[in-house]
Tab-separated table of C-alpha atoms in Angstrom:
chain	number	residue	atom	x	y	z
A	1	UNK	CA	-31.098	-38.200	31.930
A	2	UNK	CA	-34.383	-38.418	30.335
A	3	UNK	CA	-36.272	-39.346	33.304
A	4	UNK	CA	-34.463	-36.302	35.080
A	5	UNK	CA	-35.640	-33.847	31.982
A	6	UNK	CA	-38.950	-35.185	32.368
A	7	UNK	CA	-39.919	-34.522	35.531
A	8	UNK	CA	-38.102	-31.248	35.656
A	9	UNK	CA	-40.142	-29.979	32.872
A	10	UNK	CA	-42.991	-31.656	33.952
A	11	UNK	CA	-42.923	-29.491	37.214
A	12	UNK	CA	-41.959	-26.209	35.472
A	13	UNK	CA	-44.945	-26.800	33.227
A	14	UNK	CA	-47.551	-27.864	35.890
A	15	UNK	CA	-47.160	-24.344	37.711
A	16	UNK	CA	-46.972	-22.349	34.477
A	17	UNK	CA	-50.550	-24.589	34.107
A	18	UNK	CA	-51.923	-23.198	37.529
A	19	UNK	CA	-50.897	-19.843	37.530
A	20	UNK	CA	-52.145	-19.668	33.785
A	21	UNK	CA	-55.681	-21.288	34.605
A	22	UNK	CA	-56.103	-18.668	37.151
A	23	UNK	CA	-55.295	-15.810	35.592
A	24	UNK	CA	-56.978	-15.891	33.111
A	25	UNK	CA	-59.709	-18.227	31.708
A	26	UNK	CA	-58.708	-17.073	27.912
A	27	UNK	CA	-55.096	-18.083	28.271
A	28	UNK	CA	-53.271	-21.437	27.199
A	29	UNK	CA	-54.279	-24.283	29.787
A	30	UNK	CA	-52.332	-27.565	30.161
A	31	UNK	CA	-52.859	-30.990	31.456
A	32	UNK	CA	-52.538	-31.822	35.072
A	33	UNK	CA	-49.212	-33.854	34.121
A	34	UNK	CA	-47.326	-32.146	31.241
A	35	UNK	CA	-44.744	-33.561	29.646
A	36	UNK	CA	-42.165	-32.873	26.702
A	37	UNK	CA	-39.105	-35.202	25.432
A	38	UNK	CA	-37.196	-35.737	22.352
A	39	UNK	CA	-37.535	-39.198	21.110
A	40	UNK	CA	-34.032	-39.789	19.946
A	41	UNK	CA	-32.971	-37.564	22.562
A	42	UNK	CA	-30.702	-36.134	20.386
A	43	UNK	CA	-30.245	-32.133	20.812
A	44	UNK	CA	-26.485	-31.563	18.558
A	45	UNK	CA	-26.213	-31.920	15.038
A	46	UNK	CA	-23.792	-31.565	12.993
A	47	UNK	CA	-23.749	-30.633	9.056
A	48	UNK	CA	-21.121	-30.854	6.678
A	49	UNK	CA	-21.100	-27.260	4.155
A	50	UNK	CA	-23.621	-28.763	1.663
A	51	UNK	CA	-27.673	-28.458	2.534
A	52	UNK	CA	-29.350	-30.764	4.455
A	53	UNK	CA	-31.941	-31.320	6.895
A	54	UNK	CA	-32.717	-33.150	9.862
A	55	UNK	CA	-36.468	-34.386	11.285
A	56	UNK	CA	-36.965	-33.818	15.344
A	57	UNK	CA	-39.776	-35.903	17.068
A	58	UNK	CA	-41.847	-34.640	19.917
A	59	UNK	CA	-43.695	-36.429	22.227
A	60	UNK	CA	-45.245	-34.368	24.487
A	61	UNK	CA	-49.541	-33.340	25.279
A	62	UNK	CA	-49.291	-30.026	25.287
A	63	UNK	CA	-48.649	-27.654	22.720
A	64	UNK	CA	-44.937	-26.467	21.752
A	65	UNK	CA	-43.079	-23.416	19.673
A	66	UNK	CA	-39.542	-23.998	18.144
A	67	UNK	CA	-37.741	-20.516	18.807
A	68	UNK	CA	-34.258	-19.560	17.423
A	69	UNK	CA	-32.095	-18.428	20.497
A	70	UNK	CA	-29.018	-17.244	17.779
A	71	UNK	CA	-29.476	-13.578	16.875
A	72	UNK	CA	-28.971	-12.931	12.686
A	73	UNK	CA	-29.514	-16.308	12.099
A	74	UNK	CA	-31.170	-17.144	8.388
A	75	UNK	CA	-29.565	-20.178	6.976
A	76	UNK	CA	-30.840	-22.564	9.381
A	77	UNK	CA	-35.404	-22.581	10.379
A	78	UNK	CA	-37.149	-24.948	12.020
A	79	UNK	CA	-40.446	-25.996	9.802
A	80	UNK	CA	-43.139	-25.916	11.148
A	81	UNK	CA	-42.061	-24.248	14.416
A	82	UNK	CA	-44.750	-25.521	16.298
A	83	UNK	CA	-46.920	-27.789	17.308
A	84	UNK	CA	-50.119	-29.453	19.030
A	85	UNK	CA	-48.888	-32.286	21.469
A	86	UNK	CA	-46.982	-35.143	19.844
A	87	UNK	CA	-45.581	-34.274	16.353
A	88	UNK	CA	-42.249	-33.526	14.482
A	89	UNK	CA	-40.176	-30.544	12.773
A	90	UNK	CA	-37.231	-30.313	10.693
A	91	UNK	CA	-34.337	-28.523	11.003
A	92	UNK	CA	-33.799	-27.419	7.266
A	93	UNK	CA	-29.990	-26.426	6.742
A	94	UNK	CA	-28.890	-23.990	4.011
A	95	UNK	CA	-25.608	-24.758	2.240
A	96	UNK	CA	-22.651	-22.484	3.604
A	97	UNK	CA	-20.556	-21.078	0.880
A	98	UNK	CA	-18.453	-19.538	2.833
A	99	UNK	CA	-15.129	-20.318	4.693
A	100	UNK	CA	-16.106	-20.231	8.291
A	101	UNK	CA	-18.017	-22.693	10.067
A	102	UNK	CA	-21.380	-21.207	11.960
A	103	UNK	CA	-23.615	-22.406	14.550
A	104	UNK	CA	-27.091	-21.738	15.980
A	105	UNK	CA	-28.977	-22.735	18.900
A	106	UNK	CA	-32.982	-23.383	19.001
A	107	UNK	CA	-35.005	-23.605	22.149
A	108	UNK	CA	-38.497	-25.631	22.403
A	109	UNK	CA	-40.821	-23.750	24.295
A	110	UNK	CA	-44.129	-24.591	26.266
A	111	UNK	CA	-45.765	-22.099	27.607
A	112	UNK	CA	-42.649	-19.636	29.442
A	113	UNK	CA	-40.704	-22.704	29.825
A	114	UNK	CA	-38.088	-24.161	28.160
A	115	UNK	CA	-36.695	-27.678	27.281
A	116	UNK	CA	-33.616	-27.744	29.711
A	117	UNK	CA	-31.118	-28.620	26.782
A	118	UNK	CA	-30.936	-26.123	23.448
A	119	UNK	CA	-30.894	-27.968	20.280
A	120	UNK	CA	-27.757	-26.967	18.123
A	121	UNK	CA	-26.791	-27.087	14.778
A	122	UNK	CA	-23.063	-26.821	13.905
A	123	UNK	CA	-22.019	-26.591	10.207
A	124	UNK	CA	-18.997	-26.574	8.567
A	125	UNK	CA	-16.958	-24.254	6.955
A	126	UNK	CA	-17.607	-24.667	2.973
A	127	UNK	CA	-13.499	-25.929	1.698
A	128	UNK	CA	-11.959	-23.611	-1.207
A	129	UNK	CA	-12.351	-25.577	-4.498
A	130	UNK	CA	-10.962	-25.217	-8.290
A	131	UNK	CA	-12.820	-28.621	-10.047
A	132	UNK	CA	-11.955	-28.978	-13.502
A	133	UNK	CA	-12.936	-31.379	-16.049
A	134	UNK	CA	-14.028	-34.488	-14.164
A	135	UNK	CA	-11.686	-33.556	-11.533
A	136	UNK	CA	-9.158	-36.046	-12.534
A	137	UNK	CA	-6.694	-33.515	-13.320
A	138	UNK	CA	-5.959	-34.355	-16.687
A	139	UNK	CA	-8.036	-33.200	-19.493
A	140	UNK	CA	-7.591	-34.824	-23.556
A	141	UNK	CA	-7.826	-32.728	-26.251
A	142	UNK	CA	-7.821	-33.477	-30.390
A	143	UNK	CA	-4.891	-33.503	-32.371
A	144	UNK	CA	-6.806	-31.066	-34.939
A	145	UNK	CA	-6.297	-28.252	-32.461
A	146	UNK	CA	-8.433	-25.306	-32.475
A	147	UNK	CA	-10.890	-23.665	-29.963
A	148	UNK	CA	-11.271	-26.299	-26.962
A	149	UNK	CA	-13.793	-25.588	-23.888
A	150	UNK	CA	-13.598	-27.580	-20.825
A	151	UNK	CA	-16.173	-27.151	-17.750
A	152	UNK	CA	-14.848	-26.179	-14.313
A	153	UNK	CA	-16.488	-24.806	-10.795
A	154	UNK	CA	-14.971	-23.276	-7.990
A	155	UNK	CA	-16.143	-20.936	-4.944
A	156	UNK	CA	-13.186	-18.355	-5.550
A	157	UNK	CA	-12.616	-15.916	-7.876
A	158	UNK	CA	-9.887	-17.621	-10.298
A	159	UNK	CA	-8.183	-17.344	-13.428
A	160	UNK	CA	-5.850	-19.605	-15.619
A	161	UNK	CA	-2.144	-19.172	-17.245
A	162	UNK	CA	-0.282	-21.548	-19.266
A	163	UNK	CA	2.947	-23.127	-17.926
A	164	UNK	CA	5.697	-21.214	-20.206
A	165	UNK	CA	6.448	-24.910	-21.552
A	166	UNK	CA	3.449	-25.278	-23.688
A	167	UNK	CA	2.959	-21.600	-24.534
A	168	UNK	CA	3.968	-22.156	-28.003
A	169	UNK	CA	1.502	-24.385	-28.949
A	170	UNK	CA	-1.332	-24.154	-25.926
A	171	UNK	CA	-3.199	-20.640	-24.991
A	172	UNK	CA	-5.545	-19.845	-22.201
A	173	UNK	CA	-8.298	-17.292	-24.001
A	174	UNK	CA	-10.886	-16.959	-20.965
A	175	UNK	CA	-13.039	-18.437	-18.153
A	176	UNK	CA	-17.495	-17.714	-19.369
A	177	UNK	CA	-19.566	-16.916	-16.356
A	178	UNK	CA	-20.808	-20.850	-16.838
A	179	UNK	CA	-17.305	-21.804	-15.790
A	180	UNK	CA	-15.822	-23.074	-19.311
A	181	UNK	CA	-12.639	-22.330	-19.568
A	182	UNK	CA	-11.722	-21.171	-23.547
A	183	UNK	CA	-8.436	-22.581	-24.442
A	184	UNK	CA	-6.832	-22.828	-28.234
A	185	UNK	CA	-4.303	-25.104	-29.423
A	186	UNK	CA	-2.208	-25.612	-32.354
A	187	UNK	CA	-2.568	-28.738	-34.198
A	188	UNK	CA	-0.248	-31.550	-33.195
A	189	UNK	CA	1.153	-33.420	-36.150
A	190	UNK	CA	3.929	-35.710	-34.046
A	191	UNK	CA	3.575	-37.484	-30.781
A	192	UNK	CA	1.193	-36.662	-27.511
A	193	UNK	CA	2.056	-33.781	-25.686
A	194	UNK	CA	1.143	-32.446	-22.565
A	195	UNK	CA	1.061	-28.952	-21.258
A	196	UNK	CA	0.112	-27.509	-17.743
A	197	UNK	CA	-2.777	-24.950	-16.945
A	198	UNK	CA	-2.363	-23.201	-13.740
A	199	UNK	CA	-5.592	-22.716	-12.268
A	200	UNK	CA	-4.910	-20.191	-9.242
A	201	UNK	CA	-7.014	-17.988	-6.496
A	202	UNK	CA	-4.959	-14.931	-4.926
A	203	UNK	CA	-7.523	-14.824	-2.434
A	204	UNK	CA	-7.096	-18.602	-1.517
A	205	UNK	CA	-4.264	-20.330	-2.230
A	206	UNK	CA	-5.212	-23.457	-1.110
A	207	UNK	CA	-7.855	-24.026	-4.320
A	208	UNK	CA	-5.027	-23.875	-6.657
A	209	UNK	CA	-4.521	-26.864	-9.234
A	210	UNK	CA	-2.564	-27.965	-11.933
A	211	UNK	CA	-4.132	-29.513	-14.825
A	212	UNK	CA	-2.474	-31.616	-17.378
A	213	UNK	CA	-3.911	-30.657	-21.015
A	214	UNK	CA	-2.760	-33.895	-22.739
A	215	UNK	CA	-2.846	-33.484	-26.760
A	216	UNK	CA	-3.379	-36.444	-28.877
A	217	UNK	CA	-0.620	-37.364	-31.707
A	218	UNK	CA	-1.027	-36.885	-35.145
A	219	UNK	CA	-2.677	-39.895	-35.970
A	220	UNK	CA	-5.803	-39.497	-33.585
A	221	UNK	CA	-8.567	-37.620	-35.458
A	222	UNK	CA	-10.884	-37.202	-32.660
A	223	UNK	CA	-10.734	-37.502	-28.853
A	224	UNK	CA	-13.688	-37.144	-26.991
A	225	UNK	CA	-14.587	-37.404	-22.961
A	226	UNK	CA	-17.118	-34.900	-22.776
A	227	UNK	CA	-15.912	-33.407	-20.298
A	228	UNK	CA	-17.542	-30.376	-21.303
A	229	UNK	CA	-20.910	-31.488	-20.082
A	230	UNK	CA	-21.896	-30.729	-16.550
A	231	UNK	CA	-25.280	-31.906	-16.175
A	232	UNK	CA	-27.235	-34.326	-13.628
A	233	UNK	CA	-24.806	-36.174	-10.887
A	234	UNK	CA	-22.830	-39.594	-11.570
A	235	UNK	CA	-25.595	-41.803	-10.875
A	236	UNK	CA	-26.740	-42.699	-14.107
A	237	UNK	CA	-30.455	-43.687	-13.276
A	238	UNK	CA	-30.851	-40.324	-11.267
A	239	UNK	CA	-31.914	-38.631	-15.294
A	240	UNK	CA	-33.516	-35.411	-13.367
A	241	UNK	CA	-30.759	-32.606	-13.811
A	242	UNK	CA	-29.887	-34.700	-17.526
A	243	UNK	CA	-30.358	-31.779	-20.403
A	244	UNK	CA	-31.710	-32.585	-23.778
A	245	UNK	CA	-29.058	-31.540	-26.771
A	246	UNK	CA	-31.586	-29.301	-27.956
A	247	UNK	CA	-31.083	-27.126	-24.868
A	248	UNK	CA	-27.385	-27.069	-24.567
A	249	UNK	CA	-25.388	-24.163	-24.554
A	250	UNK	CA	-23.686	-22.424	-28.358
A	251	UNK	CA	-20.129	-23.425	-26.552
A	252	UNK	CA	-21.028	-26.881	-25.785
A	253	UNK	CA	-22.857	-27.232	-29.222
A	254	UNK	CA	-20.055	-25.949	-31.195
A	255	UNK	CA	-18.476	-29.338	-30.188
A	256	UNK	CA	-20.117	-30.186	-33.516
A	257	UNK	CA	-22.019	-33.583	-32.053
A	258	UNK	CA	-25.293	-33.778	-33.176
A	259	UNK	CA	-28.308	-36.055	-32.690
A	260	UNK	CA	-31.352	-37.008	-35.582
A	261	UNK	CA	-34.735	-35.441	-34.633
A	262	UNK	CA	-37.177	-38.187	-33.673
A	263	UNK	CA	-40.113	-37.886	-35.667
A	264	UNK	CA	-42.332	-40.471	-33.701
A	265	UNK	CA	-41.278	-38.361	-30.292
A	266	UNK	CA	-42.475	-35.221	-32.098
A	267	UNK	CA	-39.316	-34.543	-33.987
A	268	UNK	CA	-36.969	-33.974	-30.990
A	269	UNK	CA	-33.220	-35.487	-30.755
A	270	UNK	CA	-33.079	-37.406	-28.113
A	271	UNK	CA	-29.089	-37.264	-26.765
A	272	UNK	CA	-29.010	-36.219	-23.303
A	273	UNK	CA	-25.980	-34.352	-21.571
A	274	UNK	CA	-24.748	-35.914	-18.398
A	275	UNK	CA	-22.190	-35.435	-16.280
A	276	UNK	CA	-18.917	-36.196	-18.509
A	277	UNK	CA	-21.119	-38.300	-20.781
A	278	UNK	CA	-24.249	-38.259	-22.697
A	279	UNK	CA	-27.006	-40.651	-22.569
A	280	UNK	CA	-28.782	-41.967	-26.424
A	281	UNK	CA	-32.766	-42.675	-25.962
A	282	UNK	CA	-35.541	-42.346	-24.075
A	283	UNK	CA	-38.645	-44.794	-22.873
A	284	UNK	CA	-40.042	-46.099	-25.794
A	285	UNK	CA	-37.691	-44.338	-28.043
A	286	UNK	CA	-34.269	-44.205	-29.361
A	287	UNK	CA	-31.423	-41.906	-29.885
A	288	UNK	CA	-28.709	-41.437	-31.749
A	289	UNK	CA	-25.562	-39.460	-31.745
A	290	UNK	CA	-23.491	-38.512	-34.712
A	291	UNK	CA	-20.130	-37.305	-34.624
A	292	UNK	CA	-18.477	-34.181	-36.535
A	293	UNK	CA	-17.323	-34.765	-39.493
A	294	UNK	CA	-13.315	-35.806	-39.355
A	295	UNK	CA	-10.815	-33.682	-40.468
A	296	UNK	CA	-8.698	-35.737	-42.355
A	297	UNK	CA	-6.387	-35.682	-45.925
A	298	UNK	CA	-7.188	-38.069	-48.629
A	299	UNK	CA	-9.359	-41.479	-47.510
A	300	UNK	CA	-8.323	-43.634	-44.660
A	301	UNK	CA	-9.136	-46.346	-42.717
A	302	UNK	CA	-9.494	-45.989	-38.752
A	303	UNK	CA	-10.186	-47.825	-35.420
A	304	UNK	CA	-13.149	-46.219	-33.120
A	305	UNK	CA	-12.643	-46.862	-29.374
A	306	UNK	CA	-15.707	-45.725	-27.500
A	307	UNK	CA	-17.124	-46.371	-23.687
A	308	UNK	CA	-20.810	-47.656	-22.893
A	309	UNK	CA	-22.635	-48.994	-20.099
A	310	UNK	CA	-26.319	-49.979	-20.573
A	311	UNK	CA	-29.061	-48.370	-18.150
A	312	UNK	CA	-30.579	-49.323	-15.187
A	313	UNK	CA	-33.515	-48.278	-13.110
A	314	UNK	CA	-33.273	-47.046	-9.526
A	315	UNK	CA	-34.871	-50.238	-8.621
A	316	UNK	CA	-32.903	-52.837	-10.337
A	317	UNK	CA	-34.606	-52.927	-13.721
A	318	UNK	CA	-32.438	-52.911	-16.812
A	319	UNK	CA	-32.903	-51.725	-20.205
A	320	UNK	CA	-32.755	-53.435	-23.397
A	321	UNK	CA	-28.873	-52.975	-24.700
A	322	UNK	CA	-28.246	-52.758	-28.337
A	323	UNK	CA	-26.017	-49.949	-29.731
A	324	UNK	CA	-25.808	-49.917	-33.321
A	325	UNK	CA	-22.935	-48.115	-35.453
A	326	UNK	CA	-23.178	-47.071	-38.692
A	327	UNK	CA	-21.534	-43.752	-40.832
A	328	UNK	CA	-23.108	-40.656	-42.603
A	329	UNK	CA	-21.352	-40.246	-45.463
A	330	UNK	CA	-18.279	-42.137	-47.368
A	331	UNK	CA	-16.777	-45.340	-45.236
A	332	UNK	CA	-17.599	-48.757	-44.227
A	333	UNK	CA	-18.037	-50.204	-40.927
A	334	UNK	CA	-16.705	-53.381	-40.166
A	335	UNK	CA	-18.180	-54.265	-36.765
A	336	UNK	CA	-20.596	-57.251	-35.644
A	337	UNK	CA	-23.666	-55.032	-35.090
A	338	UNK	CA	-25.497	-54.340	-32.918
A	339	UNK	CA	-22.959	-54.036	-29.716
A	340	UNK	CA	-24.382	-56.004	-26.694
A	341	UNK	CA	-23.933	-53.234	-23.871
A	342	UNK	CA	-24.091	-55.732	-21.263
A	343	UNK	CA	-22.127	-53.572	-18.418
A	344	UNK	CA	-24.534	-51.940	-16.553
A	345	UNK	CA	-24.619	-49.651	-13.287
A	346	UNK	CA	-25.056	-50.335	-9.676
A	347	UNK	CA	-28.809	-49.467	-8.807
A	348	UNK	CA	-29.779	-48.262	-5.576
A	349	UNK	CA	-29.434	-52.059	-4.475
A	350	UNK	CA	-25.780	-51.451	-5.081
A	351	UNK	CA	-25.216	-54.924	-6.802
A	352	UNK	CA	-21.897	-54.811	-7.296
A	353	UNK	CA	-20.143	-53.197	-4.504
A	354	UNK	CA	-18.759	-50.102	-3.421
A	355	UNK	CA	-15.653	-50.537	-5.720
A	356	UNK	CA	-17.390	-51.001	-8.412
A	357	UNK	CA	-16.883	-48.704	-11.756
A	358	UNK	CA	-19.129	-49.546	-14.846
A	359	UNK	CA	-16.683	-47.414	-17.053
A	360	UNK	CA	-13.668	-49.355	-16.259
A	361	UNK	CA	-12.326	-49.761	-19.801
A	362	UNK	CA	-12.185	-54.054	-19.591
A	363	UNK	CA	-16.198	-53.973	-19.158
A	364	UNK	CA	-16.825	-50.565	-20.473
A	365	UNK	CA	-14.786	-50.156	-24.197
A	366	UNK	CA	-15.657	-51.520	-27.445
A	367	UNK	CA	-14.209	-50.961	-30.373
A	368	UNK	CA	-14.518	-51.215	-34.805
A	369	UNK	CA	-13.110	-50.382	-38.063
A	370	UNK	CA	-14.548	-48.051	-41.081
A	371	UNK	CA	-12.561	-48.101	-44.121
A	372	UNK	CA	-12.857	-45.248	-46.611
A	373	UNK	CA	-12.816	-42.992	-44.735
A	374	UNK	CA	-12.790	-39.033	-46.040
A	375	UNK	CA	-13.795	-35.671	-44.416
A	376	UNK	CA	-17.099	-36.113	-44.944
A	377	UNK	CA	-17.309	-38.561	-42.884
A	378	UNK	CA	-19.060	-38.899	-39.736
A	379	UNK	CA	-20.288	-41.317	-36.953
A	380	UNK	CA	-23.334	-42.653	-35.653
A	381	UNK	CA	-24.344	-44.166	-32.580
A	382	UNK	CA	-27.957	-45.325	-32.249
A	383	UNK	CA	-29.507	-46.944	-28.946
A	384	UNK	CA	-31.724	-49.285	-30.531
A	385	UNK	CA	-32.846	-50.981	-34.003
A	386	UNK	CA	-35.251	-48.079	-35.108
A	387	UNK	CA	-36.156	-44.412	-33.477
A	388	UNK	CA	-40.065	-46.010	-32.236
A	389	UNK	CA	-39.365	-49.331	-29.911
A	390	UNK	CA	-42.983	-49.440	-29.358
A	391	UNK	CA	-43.254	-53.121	-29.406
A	392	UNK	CA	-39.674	-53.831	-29.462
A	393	UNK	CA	-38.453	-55.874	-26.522
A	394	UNK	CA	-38.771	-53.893	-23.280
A	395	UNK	CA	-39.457	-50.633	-25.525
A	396	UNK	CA	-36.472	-49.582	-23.378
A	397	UNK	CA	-33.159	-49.036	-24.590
A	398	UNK	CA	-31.314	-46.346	-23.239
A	399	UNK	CA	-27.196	-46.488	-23.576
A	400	UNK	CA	-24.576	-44.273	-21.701
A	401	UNK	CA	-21.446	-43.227	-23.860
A	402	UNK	CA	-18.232	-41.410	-23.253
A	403	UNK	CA	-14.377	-41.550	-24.424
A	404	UNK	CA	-14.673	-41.511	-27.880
A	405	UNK	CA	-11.578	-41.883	-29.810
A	406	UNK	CA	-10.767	-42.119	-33.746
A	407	UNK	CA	-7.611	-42.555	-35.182
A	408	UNK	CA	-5.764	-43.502	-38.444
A	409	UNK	CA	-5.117	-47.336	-39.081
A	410	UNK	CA	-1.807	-47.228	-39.927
């Protein structure tokens, strides 16, 4: 087929050369041989509904255009759309957020002649989605009760009701233009109970999802999965969309977690918001994160269940992976500190496998006592022996943590 193309066009393009040279001496002249081909020959491609792009080689020794043959067309350009004998463009693909799939066709030119085959791009229709939480379908909430956010996103206009089962005790207040959705509960003083949010489109149906809202018992003082925070992707090294706590939203700071400003990193807290978990530390510095305080009658003792993994570069190097744990405020810890965090993520070398999940809870959670504990009390987290690691081990040692849980020793 190739051969065919080639010395069809070659032909075409050899008399648009001669009647071009004699024409005019001002116009476009070609070689005595022209040629054009794809080097992959590959002229369909097909893209799924998120962005992407694809890279076209030439090889040809004359000079070429890349012309869209689909009228209206705007989410799909060739860059550059031309060029000077061999050479290559990409096809740069918008995402469709829309619900029907679209295609366009793109001719390369030389001269008036085209390449005998169009080049087409077919992309798919974006799917109707309600994602809430971590898109488990379940999201844990306190005990305590009181005003409870969780993140969502969705490409439909939605809205939320409570299942008439939980109504007493569970209340849907409002979706924010961020996509948290505003619930309040009562407090729950006997065992875990779950209630179901209906999360419906009119428009389309097929988005709609139930979501358990599972409430802790009595004796759990804090439940936490962060869930809230929708920042960055999964991959824990890729730290580019990861948000500082400094610059996180009044609803997602009203969580009450806070973080101790740095002063040898120029006084900032370093706790970063991930995607359903937070990350403690930075290069040559540490973070911590401290808790709210507990709401709790009297003084008790509890048990702290938490989830780590340590970090790892894209390339396969690892951090140091001390996490130290400590109180502000009445209680004492009894835990072996510091924590050796020695779970840590696939890199892009994909050490572990495809299967493999660094927050599975029998690598991932660790666990300690504080005794004494009152109302004022809160907890700390710290990635590393002192805020400046200058000149401690690596001078790396950033921790990932999620799933923190507190509750009454009976």
């Amino acid at each position: 087929m190739k051969s065919l193309i080639h010395y069809f066009l070659g032909g075409l393009l050899y008399v648009v050369a001669a009647c071009s040279f004699a024409a005019c001496d001002d116009e476009e002249t070609y070689p005595d041989n022209p040629y054009l081909h794809l080097e992959n020959e590959q002229t369909t491609f097909e893209a799924g509904a998120s962005k992407t792009e694809y890279t076209v080689t030439v090889r040809s020794n004359c000079p070429w255009q890349v012309v869209c043959r689909t009228e209206g067309t705007d989410w799909v350009r060739a860059f550059p759309d031309e060029g000077d004998k061999d050479g290559h463009f990409n096809l740069i693909v918008s995402a469709n957020s829309g619900f029907q799939a679209r295609q366009a066709e793109f001719a390369l030119v030389v001269g008036e002649q085209e390449y005998p085959i169009l080049l087409c791009v077919n992309q798919a229709a974006s799917v109707p989605t309600i994602t809430v939480g971590d898109g488990s379908g379940t999201v844990r909430v306190p005990s305590a009760g009181g005003p409870v956010t969780v993140t969502s996103q969705a490409n439909v206009e939605w809205t939320c009701s409570v299942d008439a089962a939980a109504q007493d005790w569970l209340r849907f207040d409002s979706i924010s233009a961020q996509g948290l959705i505003c619930l309040t509960l009562a407090q729950n003083n006997g065992l875990e109970r779950t209630g179901i949010l209906h999360c419906t489109s009119d428009a389309e149906p097929s988005a709609n999802v139930d979501i358990s809202v599972v409430q802790a018992s009595g004796s759990i003082l804090l439940q936490e999965d962060f869930s809230w925070l929708n920042y960055g992707t999964a991959i824990t090294y890729d730290t580019d969309g990861q948000v500082r706590i400094d610059s996180w939203t009044a609803d997602e700071l009203a969580h009450g977690w806070t973080s101790t400003p740095n002063s040898a990193s120029k006084d900032e807290p370093l706790v970063y918001g991930c995607l359903g978990f937070v990350k403690l530390g930075k290069t040559n510095y540490a973070g911590d994160l401290v808790s709210p305080k507990l709401k709790v009658d009297g003084t008790v003792n509890v048990k702290v269940t938490f989830k780590a993994c340590g970090y790892v570069s894209q390339g396969g190097t690892r951090d140091d992976n001390e996490l130290y744990v400590s109180v502000i405020g009445p209680g004492t810890v009894k835990a072996d500190n510091p924590f050796i965090i020695d779970n840590y993520p696939n890199s892009s070398k994909n050490e572990y496998g495809e299967g493999y999940d660094v927050w599975s809870p029998d690598i991932a959670e660790r666990s300690f006592t504080i005794e004494g504990v009152t109302d004022e009390t809160q907890i700390r987290f710290m990635a590393g022996v002192s805020f400046d690691l200058h000149g401690v081990g690596q001078g790396k040692n950033r921790i990932f943590l999620d799933d923190i849980t507190v509750a009454i020793l009976e």
